Coordinates of C-alpha atoms in Angstrom, one line a residue:
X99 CA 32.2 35.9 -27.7
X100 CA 34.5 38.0 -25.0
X101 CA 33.6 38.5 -22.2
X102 CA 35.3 40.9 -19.4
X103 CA 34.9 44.8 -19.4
X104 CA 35.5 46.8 -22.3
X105 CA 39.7 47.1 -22.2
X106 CA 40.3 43.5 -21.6
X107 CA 37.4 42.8 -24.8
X108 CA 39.3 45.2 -26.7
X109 CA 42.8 44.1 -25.8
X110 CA 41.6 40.4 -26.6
X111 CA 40.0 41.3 -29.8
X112 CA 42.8 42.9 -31.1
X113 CA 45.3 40.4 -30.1
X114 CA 43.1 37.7 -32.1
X115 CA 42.9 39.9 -34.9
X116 CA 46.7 40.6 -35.3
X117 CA 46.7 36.7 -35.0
X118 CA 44.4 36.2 -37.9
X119 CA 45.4 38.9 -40.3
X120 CA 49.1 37.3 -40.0
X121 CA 47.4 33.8 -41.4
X122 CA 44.9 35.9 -43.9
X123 CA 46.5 38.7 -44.8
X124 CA 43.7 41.0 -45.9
X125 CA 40.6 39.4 -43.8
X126 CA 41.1 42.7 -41.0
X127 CA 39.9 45.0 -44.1
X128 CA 36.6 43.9 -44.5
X129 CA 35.5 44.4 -40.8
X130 CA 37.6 47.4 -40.0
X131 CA 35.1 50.2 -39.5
X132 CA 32.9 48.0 -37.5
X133 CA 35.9 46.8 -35.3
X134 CA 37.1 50.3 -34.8
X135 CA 33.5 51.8 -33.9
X136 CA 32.9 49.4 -31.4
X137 CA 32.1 50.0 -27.8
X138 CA 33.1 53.7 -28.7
X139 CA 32.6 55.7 -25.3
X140 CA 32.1 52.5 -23.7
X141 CA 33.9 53.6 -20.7
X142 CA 33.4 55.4 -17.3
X143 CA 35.2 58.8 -18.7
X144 CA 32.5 58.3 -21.9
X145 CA 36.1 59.0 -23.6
X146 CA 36.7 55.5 -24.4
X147 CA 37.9 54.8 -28.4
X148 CA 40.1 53.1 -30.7
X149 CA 42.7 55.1 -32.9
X150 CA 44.4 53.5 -35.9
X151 CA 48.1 54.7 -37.3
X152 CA 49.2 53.4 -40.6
X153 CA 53.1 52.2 -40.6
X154 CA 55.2 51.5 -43.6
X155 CA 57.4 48.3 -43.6
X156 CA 60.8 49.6 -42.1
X157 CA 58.3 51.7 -39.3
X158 CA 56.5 48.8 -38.0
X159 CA 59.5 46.5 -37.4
X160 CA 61.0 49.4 -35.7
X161 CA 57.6 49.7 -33.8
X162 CA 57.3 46.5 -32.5
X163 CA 61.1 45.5 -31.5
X164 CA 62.7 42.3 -31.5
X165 CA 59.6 40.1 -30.0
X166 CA 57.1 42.6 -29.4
X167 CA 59.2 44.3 -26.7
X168 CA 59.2 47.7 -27.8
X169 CA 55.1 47.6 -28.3
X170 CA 55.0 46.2 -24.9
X171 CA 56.7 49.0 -23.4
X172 CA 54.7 51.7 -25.4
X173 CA 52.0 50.4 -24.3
X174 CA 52.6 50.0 -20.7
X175 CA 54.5 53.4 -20.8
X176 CA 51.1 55.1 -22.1
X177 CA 48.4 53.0 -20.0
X178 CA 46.9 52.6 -23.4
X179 CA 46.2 49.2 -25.6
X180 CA 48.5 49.3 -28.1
X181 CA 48.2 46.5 -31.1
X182 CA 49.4 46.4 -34.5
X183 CA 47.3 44.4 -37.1
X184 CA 48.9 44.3 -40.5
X185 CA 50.5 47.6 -40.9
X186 CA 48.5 49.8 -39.1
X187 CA 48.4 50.6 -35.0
X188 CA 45.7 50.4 -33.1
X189 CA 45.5 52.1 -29.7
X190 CA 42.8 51.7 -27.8
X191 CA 41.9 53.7 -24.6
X192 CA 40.7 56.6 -22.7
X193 CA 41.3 60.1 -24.9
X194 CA 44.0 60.6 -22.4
X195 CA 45.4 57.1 -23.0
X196 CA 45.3 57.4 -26.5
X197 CA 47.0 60.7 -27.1
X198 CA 49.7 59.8 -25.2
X199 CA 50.6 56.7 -26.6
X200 CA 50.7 58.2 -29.9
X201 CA 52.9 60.8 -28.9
X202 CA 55.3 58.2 -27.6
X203 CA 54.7 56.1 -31.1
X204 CA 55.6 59.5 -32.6
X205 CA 58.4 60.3 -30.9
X206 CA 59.8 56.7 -31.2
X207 CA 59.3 57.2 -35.0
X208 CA 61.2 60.4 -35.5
X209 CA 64.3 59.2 -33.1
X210 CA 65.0 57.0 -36.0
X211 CA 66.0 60.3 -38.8
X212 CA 67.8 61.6 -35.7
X213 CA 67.6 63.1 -31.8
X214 CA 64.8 64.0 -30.9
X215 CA 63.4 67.2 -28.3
X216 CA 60.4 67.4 -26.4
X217 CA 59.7 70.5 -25.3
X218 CA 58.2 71.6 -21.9
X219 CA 59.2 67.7 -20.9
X220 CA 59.0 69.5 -16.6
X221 CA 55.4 70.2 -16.7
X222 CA 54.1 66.8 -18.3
X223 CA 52.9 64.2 -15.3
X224 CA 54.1 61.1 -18.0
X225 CA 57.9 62.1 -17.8
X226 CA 60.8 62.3 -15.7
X227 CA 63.9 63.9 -17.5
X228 CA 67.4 62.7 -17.2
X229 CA 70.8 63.5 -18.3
X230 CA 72.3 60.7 -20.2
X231 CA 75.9 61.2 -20.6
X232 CA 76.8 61.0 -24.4
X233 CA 79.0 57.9 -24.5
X234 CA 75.8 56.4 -22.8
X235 CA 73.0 57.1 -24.9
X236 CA 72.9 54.2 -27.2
X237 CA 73.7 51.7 -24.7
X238 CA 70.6 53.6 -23.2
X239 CA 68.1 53.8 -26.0
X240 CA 69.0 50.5 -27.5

């Protein structure tokens, strides 16, 4: 069992499956549908859910960066739980938590085939836009 309220159960529970389906590869298939239907609008919003994303090879060691940093910061960037068991995401959240993490997931994605834009970046409350000078920008991004 875990205990604790519904995002800490759901950020544990995906943690120990990530955990397990990297020692049994396979074993997250057979209880996916339960794991992802569970505790659906669970939350104070009634909004609460788990998404799921697949990811091909070269897109999920992109995704996760060296050591898990670049999940970490998607996920504290979005507000969202963000776990990746196997090669699929999970993102689990409020509707607004989930949409916006991913969008960022997204947009990481596509900034690998080239620059990316986002347009009407001014009126989004997530964002603050800069100007990166060009001999900058991949010191920058990483």
């Amino acid at each position: 069992a875990i205990f604790g309220d519904v995002r800490c159960r759901r950020g544990s529970e995906l943690k120990i499956l990530s955990a397990v389906e990297t020692k049994v590869p396979g074993f997250f298939a057979s209880i996916q549908d339960e794991v992802l239907n569970r505790d659906i609008y669970a939350d104070e919003s009634g909004t609460w859910g788990t998404d799921s994303m697949a990811f091909k090879d070269e897109e999920l060691s992109y995704a996760l960066g060296k050591q898990g940093t670049t999940r970490k910061k998607l996920e504290a960037a979005a507000g969202a739980i963000l776990e990746y068991v196997g090669h699929c995401a999970f993102i689990a959240g409020t509707l607004k938590e989930r949409k916006r993490c991913g969008e960022f997931l997204g947009w990481l994605l596509a900034q690998r085939r080239g620059s990316i834009t986002i347009r009407d970046i001014s009126s989004r409350d997530d964002a603050t836009e800069m100007y990166i000078p060009e001999n900058c920008k991949g010191w920058v991004t990483g």
